[in-house]
mmCIF file of C-alpha atoms in Angstrom:
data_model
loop_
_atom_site.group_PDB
_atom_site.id
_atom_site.type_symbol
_atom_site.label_atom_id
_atom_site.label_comp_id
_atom_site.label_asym_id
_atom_site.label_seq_id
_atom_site.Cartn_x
_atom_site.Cartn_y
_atom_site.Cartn_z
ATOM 1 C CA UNK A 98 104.982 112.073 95.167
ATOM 2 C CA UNK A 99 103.498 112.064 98.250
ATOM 3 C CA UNK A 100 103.339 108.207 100.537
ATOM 4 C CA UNK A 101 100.371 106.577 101.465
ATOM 5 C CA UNK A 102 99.369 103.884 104.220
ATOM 6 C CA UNK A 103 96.679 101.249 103.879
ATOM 7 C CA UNK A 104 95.975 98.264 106.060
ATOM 8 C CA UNK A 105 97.735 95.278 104.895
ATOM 9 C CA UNK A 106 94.629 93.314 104.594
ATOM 10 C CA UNK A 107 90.814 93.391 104.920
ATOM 11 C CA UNK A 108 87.553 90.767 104.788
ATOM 12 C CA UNK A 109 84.102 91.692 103.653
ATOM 13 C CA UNK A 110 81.515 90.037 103.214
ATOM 14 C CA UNK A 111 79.764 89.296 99.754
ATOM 15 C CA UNK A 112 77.391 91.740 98.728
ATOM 16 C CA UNK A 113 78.463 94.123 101.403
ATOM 17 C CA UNK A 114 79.842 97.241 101.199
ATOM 18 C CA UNK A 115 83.865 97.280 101.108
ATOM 19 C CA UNK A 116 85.028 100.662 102.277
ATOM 20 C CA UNK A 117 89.279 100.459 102.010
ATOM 21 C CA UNK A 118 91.138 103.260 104.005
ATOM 22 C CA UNK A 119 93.846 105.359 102.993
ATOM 23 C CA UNK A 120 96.200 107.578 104.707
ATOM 24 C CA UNK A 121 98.361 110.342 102.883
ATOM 25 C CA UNK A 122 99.069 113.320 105.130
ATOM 26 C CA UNK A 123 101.925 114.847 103.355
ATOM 27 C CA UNK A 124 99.561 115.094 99.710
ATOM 28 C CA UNK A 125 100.314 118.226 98.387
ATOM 29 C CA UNK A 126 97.717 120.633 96.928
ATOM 30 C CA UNK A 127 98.336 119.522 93.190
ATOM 31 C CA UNK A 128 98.406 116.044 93.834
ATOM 32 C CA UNK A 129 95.530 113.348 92.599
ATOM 33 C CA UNK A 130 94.280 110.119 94.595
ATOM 34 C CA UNK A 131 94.142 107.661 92.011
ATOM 35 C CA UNK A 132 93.400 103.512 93.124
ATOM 36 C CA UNK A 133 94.280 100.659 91.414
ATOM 37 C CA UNK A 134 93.378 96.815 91.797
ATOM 38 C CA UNK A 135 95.535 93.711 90.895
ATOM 39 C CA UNK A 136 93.172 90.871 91.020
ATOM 40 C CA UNK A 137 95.903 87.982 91.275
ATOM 41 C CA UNK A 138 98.327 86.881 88.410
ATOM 42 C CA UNK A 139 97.138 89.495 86.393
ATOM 43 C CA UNK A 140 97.654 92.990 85.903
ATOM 44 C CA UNK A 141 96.711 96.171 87.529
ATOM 45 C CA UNK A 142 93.466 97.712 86.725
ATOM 46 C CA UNK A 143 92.517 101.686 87.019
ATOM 47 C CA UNK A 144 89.635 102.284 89.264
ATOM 48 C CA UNK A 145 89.418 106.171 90.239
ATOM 49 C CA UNK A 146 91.021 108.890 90.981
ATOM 50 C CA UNK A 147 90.020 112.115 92.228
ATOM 51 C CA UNK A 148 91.733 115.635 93.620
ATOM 52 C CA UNK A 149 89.219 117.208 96.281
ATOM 53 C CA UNK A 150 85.592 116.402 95.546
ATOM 54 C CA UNK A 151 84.134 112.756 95.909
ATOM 55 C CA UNK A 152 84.127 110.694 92.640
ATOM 56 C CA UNK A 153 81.982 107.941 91.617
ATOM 57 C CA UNK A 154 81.831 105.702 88.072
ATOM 58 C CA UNK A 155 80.644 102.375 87.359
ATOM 59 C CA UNK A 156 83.175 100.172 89.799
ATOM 60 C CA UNK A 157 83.602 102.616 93.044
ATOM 61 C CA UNK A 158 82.931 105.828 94.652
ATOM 62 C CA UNK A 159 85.985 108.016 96.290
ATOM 63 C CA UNK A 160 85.378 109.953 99.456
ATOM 64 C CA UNK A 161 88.124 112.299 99.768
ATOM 65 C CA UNK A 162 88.527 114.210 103.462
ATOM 66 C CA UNK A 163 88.016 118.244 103.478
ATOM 67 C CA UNK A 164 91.746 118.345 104.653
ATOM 68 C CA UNK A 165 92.826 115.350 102.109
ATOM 69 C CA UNK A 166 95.169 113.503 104.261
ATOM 70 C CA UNK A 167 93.067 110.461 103.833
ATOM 71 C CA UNK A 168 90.461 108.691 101.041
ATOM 72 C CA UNK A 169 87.921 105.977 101.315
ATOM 73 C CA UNK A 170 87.594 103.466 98.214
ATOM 74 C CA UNK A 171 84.288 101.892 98.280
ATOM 75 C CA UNK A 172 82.717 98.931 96.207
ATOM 76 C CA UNK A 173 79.347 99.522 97.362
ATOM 77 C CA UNK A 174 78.177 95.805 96.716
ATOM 78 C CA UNK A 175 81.179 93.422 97.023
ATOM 79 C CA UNK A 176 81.796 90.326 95.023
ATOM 80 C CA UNK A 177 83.743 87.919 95.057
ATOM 81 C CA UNK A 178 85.575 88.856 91.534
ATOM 82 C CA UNK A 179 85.947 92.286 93.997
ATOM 83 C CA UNK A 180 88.591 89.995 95.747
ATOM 84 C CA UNK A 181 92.124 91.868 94.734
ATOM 85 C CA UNK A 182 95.013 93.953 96.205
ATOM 86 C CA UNK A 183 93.617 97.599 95.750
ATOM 87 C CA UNK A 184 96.262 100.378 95.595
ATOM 88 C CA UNK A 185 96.079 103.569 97.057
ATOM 89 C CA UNK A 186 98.367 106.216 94.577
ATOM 90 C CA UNK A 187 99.034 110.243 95.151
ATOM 91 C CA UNK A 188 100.535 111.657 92.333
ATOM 92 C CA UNK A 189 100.194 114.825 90.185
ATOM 93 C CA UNK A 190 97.779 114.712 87.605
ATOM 94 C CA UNK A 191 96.811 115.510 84.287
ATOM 95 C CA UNK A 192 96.405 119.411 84.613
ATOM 96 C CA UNK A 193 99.515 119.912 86.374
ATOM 97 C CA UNK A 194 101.713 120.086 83.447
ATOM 98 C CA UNK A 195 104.568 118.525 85.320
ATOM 99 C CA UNK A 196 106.366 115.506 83.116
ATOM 100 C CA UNK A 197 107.002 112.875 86.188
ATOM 101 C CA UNK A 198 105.621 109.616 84.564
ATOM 102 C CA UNK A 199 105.790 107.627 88.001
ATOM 103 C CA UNK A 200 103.165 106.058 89.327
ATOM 104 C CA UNK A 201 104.719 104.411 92.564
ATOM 105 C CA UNK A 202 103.146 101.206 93.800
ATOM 106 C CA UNK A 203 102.900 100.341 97.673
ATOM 107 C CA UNK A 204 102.419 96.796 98.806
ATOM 108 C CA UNK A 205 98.374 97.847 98.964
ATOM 109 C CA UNK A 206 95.383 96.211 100.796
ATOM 110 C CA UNK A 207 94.747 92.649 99.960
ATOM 111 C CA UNK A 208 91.169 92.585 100.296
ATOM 112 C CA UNK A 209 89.441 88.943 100.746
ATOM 113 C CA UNK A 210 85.795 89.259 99.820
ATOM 114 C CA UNK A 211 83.916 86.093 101.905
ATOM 115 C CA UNK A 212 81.056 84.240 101.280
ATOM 116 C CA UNK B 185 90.380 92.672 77.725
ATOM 117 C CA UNK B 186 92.698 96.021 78.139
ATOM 118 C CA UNK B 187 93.861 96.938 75.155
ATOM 119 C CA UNK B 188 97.647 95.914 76.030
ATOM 120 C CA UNK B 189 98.443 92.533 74.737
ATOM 121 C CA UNK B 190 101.347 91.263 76.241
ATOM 122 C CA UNK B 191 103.436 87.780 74.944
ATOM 123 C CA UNK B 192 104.903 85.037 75.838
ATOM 124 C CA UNK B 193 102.289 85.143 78.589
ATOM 125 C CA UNK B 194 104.986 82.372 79.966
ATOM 126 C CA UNK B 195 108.612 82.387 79.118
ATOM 127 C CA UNK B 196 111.238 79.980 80.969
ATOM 128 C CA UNK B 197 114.900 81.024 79.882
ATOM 129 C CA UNK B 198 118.776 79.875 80.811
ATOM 130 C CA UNK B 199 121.102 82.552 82.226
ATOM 131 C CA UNK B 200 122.660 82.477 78.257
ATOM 132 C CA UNK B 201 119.618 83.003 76.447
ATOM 133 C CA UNK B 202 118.489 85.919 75.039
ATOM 134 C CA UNK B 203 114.913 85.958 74.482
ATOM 135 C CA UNK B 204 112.304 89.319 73.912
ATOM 136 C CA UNK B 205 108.678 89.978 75.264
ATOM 137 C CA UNK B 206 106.757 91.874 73.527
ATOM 138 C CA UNK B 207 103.912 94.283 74.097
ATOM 139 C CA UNK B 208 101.365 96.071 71.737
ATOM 140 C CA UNK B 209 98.493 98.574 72.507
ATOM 141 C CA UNK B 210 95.343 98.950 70.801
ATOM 142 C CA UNK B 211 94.252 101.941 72.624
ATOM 143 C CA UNK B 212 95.823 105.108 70.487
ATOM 144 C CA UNK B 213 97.989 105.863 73.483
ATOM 145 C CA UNK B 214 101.310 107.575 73.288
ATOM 146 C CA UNK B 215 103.299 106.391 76.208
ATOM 147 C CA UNK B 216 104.196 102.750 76.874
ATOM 148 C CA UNK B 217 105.844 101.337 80.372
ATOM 149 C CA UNK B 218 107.583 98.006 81.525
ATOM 150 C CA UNK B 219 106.916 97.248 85.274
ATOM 151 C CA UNK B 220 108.243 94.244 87.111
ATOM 152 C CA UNK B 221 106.985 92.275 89.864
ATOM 153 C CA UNK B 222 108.905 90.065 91.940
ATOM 154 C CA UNK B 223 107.506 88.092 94.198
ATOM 155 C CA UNK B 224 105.857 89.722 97.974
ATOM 156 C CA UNK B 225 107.385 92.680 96.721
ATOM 157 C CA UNK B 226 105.486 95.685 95.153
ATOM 158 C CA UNK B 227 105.632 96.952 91.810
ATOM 159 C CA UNK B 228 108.814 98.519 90.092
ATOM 160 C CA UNK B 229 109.053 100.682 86.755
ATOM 161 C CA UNK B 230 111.224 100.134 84.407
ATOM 162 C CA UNK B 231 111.172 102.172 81.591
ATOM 163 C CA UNK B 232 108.945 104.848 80.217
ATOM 164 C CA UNK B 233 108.339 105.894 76.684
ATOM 165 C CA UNK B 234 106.371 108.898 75.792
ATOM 166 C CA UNK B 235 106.107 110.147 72.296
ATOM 167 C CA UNK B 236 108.302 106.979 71.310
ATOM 168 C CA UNK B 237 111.744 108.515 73.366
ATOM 169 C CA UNK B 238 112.759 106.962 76.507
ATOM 170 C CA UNK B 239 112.069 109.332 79.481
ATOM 171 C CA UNK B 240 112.228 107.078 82.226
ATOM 172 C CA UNK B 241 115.244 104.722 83.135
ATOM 173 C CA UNK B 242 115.358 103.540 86.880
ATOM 174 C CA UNK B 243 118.380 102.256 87.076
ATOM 175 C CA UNK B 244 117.973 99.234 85.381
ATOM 176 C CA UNK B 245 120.534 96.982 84.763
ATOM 177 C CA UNK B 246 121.667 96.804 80.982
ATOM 178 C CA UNK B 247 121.192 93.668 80.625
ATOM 179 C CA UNK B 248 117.120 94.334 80.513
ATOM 180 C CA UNK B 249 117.369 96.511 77.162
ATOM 181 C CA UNK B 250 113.978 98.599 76.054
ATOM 182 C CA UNK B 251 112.779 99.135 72.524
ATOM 183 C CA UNK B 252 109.893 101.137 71.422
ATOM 184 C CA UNK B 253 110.014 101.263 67.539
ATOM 185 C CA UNK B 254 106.619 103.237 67.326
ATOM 186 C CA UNK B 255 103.949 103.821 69.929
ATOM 187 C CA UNK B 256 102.258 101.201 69.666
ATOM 188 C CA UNK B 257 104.770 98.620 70.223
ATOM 189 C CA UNK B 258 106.867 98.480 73.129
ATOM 190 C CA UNK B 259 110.118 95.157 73.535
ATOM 191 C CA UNK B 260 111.656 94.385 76.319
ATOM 192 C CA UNK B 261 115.267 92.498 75.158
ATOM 193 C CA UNK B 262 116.326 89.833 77.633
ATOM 194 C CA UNK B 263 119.955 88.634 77.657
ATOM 195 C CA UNK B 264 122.496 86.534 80.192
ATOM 196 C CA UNK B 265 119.585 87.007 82.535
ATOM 197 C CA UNK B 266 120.382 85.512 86.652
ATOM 198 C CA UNK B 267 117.892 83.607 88.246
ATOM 199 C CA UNK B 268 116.967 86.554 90.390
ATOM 200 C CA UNK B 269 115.224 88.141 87.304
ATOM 201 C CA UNK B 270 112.542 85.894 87.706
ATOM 202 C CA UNK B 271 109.249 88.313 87.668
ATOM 203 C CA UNK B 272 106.116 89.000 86.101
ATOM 204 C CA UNK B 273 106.754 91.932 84.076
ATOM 205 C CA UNK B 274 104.254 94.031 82.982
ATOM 206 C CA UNK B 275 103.534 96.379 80.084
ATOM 207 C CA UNK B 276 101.062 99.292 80.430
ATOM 208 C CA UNK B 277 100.058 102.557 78.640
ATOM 209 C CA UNK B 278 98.706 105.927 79.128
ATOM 210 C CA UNK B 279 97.991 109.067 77.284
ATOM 211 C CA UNK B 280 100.180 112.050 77.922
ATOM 212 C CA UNK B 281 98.265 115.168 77.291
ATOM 213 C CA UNK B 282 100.613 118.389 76.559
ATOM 214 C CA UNK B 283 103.851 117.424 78.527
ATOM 215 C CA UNK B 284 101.421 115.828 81.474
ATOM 216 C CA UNK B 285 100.965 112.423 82.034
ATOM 217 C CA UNK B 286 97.056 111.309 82.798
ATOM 218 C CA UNK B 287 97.648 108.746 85.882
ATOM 219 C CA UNK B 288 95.747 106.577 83.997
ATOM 220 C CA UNK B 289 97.604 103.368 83.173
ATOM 221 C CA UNK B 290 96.689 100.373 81.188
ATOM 222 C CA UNK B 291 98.242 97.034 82.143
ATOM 223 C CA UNK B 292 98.593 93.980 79.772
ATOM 224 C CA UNK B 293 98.017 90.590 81.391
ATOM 225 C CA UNK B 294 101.646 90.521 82.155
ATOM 226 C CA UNK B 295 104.342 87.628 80.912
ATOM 227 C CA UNK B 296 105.965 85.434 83.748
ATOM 228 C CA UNK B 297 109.435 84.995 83.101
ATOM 229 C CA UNK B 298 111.226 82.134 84.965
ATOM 230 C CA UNK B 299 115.061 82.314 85.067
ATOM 231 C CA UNK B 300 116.987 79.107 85.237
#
């Protein structure tokens, strides 16, 4: 699976739009962006994911480049329950038919959501 | 609520114990990991079942022993444990469509396991 590079940490200010970077040149052409969030002492939570189009449900919307070497997360109205490490994940997906099972976690974005 | 209920939520154990955590899902999936995470360190699977057979093993030591007696229960035996152990390790599942897996993971709360 390809690597990916996010900022170590960001602020944002309550009910502002959080928009959390992500680098992953090497992505190859069958690979997925999928996020994650770990709001502290709990587990990971599923956000998105998408392959080449933008994406958008209920908690974020997922601008993907033309050239997909890098992907935007944003939480269009932050919160302060927004407050989490968010995870930034390429991996094949579903329609690949591949059988790799691993989802590789980096150290993330810890994103501090102010009042 | 996730669907993946994950207990002892806390667990404090001697280096001779041998204790078990224990995960179910309520979700109808067919694949069940165990992830730890250590402290300021980022997380590391485990173990993978999928279709209730092991698939994944990385390199684990043996004495962190998996069991996944159908698929919707999922053990993780603990036994003369070092104090370096000491994690929050957490359970999650997905559903594997064909031979692909979805990307879609769903974590339990996680159980934080303090090695003495």
């Amino acid at each position: 699976d390809a690597k990916t590079t996010q900022p170590p940490s960001m602020d944002c200010a309550e009910g502002r739009a959080a928009n959390l970077p992500c680098n992953h040149s090497t992505i190859s052409g069958n690979e997925y962006v999928y996020w994650y969030r770990q709001i502290h002492s709990q587990g990971p939570q599923y956000i998105i994911h998408g392959l080449k189009n933008n994406e958008t449900n209920e908690m974020a919307s997922l601008i993907i480049t033309e050239d997909r070497k890098s992907s935007t997360l944003i939480l269009p109205h932050a919160t302060l329950r927004d407050t989490a490490v968010y995870y930034c994940i390429v991996r094949v997906g579903r329609d690949s038919g591949a059988g790799s099972y691993q989802l590789t976690f980096g150290k993330g974005t810890k994103l501090s959501v102010i009042p | 609520e996730t669907g993946v209920t994950q207990t002892p939520r806390h667990l404090v154990m001697g280096m001779t114990n041998k204790k078990s955590l224990k995960c179910e899902q309520h979700l109808g999936h067919n694949a069940m990991y165990w992830y730890k995470q250590s402290a300021k360190k980022p997380l590391e699977l485990m173990f993978v079942y999928s279709l209730e057979e092991r698939v994944e093993n990385n390199s684990v030591p043996s004495r962190f022993s998996p069991e996944c007696p159908n698929s919707s229960h999922l053990f993780l035996h603990l036994h003369t444990l070092q104090p370096e152990d000491s994690a929050l390790y957490l359970c999650a599942s997905s559903q594997v469509w064909g031979r692909a897996n979805t990307g879609e993971l769903f974590f339990g709360e996680g159980s934080r396991l303090t090695v003495l």
